[in-house]
Coordinates of C-alpha atoms in Angstrom, one line a residue:
X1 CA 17.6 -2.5 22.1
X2 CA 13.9 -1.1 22.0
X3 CA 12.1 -1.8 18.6
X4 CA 9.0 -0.4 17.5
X5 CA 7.4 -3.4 15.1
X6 CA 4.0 -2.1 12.8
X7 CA 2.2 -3.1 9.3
X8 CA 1.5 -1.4 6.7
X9 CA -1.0 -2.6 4.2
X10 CA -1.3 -0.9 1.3
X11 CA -4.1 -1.5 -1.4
X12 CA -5.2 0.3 -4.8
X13 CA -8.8 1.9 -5.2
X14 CA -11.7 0.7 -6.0
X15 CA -12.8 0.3 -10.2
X16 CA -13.1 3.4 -12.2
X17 CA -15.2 3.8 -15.2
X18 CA -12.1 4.4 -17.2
X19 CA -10.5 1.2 -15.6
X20 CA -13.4 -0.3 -17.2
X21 CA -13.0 0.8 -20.5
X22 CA -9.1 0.2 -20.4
X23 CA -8.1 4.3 -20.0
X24 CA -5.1 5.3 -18.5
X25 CA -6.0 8.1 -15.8
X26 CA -3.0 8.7 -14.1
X27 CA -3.0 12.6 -12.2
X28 CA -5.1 14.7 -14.3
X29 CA -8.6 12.4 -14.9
X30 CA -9.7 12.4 -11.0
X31 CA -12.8 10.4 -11.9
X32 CA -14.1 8.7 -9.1
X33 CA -15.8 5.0 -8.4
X34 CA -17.6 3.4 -10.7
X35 CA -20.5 1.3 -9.4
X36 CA -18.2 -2.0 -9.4
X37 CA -15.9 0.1 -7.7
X38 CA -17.9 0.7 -5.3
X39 CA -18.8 -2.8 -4.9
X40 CA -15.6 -3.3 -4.8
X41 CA -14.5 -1.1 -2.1
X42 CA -17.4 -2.3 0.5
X43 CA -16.3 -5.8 -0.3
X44 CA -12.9 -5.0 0.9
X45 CA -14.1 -2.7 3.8
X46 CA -16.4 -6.1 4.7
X47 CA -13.0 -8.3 4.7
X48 CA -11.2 -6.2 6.8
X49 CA -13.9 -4.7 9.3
X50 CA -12.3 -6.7 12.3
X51 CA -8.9 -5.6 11.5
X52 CA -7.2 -3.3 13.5
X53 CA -6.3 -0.2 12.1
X54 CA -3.9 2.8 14.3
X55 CA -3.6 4.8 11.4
X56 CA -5.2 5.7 7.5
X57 CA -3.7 7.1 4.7
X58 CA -4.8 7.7 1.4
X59 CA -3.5 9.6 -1.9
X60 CA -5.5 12.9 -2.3
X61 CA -7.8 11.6 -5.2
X62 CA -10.9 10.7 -5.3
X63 CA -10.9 7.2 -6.1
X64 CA -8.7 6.4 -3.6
X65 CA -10.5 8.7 -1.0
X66 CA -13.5 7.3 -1.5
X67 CA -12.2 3.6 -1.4
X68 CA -10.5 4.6 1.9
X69 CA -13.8 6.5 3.1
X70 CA -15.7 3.1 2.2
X71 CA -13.5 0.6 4.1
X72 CA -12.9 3.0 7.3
X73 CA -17.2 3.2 7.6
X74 CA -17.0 -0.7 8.0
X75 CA -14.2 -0.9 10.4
X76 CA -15.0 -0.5 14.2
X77 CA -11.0 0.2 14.7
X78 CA -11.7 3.5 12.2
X79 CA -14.2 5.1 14.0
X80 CA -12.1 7.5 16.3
X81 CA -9.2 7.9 13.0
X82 CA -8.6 10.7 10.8
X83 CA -8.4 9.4 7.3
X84 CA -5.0 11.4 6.3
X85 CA -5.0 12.5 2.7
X86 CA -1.3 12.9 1.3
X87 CA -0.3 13.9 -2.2
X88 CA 2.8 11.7 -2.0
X89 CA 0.9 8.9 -2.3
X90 CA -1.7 9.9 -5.7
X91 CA -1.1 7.7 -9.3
X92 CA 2.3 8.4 -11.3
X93 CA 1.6 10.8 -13.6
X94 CA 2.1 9.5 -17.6
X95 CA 2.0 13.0 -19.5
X96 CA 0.1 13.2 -22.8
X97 CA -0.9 9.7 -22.1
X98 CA -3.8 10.5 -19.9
X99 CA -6.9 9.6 -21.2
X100 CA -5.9 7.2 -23.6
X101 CA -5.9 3.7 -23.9
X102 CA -3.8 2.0 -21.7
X103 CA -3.2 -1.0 -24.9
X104 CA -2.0 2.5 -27.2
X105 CA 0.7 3.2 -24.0
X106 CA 1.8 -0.5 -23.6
X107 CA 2.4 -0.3 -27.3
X108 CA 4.4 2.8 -26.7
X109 CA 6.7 1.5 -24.2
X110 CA 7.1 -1.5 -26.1
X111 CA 8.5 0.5 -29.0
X112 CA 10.8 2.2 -26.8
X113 CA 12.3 -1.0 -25.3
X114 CA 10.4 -0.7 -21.9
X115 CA 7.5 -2.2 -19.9
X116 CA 4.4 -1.0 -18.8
X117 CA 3.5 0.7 -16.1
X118 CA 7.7 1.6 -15.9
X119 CA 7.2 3.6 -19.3
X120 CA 7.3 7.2 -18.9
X121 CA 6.1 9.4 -21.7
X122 CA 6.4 13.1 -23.1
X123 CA 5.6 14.8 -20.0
X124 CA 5.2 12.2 -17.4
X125 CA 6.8 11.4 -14.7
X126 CA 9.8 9.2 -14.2
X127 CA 10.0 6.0 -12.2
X128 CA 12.6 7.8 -10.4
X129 CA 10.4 10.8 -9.2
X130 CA 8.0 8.2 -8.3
X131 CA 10.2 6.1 -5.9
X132 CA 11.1 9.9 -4.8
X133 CA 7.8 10.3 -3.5
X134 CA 7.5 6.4 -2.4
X135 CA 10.9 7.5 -0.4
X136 CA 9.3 10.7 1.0
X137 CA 5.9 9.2 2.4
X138 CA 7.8 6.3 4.0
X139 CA 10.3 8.6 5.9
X140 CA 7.5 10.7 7.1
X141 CA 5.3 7.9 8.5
X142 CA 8.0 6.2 10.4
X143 CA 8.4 9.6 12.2
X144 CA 5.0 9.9 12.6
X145 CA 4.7 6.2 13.4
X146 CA 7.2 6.3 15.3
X147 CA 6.2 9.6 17.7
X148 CA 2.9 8.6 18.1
X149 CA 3.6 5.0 19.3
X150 CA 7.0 4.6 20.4
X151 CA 6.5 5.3 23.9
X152 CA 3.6 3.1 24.6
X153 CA 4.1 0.4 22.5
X154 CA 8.1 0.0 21.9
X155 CA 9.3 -3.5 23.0
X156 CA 12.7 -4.9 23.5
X157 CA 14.4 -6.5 21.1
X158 CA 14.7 -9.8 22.5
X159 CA 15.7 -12.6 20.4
X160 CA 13.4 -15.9 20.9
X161 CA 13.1 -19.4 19.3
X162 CA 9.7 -19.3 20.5
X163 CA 6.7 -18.7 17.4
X164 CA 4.7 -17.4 20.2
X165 CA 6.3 -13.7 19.5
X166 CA 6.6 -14.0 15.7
X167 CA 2.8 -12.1 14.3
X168 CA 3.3 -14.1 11.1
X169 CA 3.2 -17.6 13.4
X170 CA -0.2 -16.4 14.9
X171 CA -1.8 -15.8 12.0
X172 CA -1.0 -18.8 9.5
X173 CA -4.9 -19.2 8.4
X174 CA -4.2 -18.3 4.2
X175 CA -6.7 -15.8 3.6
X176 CA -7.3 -14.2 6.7
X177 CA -7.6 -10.8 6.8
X178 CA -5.6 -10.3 10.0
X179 CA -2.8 -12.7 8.5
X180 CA 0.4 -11.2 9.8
X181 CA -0.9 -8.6 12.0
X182 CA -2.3 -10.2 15.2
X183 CA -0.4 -9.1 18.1
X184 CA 1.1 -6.3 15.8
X185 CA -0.1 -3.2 17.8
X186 CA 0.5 -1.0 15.2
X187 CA -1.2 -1.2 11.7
X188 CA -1.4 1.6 8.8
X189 CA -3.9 1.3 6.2
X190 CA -2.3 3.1 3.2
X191 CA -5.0 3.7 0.0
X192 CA -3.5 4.7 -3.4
X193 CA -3.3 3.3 -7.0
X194 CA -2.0 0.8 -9.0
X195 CA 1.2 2.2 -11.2
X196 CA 2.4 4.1 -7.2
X197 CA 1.7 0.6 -5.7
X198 CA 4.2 -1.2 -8.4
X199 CA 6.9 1.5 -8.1
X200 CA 6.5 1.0 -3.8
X201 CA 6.6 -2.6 -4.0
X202 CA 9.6 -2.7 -6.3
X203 CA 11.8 0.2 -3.7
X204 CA 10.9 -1.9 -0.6
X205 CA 11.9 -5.5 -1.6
X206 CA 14.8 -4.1 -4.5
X207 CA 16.0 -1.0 -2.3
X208 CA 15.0 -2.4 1.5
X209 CA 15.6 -5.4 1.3
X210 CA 12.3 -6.8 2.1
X211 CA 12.2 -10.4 3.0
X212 CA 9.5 -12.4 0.7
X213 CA 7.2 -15.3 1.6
X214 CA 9.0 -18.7 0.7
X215 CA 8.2 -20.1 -2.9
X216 CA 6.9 -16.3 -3.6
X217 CA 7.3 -15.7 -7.8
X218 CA 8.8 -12.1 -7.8
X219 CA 7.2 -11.8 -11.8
X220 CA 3.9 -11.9 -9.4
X221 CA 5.2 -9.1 -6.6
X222 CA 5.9 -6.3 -9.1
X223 CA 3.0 -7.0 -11.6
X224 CA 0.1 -4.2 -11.8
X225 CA -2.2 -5.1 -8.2
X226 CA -5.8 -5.6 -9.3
X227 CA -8.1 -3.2 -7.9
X228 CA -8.5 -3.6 -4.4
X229 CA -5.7 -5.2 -4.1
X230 CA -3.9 -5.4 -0.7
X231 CA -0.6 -6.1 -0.2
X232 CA 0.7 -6.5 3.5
X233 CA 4.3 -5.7 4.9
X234 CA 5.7 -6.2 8.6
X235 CA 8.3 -3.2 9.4
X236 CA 10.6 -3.0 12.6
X237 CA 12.2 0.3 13.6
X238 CA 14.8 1.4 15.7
X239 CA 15.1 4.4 17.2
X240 CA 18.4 6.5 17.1
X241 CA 19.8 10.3 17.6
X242 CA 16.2 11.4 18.3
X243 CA 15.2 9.9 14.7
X244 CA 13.3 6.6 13.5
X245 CA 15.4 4.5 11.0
X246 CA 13.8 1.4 9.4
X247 CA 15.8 -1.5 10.6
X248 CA 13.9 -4.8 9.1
X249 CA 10.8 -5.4 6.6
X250 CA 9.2 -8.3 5.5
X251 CA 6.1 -9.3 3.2
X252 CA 3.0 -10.9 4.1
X253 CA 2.0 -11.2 1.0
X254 CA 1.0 -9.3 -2.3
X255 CA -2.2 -8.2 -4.6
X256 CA -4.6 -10.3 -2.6
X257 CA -8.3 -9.3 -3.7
X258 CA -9.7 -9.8 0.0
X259 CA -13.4 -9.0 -1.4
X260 CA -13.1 -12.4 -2.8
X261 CA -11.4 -14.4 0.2
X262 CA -13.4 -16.5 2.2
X263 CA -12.5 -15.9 6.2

């Protein structure tokens, strides 16, 4: 049967002032880099600048726009791409919470029995609405995905003992920035924020099924990514009654700051 294997590497924006000073943003404060940030965001674009890239996405506010912006201006693979803005993928909103300190909301959720960034309070929105939206922007990129490159770049499935056709066995180098994805013809660069990135990570391994790295610590998969921080997933796809239907997905790995990786 004819698969259609691609990554998808997702990583949070760039530093914000109010990251700095430990505020909570979420939707309404669309502030945009700070100058650490923006450090921050060509160091990444320098680490991956020789990956290649089919497709960028990014949530529709400015942090994460102009983190996108920054790493597409340093890879050659971007320069013929349309950086896609989607307001599927921008930060969980947390209500009357905005603009406070993120230590006052952690103290919140703790006195409601929860965890941060899970908590949802007066007027914010719930981690089910969130993994709505997670659901929503998934389904509409395999389509997309899947129309734009199924035709050229489908492959049978054709099972092999060989290493030679696995991308993860072509890439073992820890720290590369093209771990996972050589060979992979297909590769989406997604840009969004840290509480979405938690709530996506949790739906594809809990909900998916996604395979983790051996010896991975799962405390360390769902924690709050740092910013910058890219996570990497391999998904195969099948294609059936004229639709796209995710059939297998696996991790590369998680929250890797690849500003700070050596190559």
């Amino acid at each position: 049967m004819k698969t259609l294997t691609f990554a998808l590497s997702l990583i949070r924006h760039g530093e914000t002032q109010y990251n700095k000073d430990g505020l909570l943003q979420g939707q309404a404060i669309d502030s945009p880099l700070s100058e650490s940030g923006l450090q921050q965001a060509e160091a990444a674009g320098c680490y991956l600048k020789d990956v290649e890239f089919s497709n960028v996405f990014s949530s529709n506010m400015l942090r994460a726009q102009q983190t996108a912006e920054t790493i597409m201006k340093h890879n050659r693979s971007c320069s013929g791409l349309q950086l896609v803005c989607d307001a599927l993928l921008k930060e969980k909103s947390f209500g009357i919470a905005e603009g406070r300190p993120v230590q006052d909301v952690r103290e919140m959720a703790e006195a409601a029995g929860q965890s941060f960034p899970g908590f949802t309070p007066p007027k914010g929105e719930t981690q089910e609405q969130v993994t709505q939206r997670v659901k929503e922007f998934l389904e509409k990129t395999l389509q997309q995905i899947g129309a734009e490159h199924w035709r050229d770049r489908g492959e049978e499935d054709e099972t092999s003992s060989s290493s030679s056709s696995d991308p993860l066995s072509t890439s073992l180098a820890e720290g590369r920035a093209d771990e996972g994805v050589r060979g992979v013809p297909v590769h989406a660069l997604v840009v969004t924020h840290g509480a979405y990135m938690c709530v996506a990570v949790r739906f594809l391994v809990e909900e998916l099924g996604c395979s983790l790295p051996p010896g991975t610590d799962k405390e360390h998969v769902f924690a709050l990514s740092p910013n910058t921080g890219l996570s990497r997933f391999l998904l195969t796809v099948r294609r059936a009654e004229g639709r796209f239907a995710l059939s297998a997905i696996r991790c590369v790995f998680v929250h890797r700051k690849g500003g700070d990786v050596q190559k």
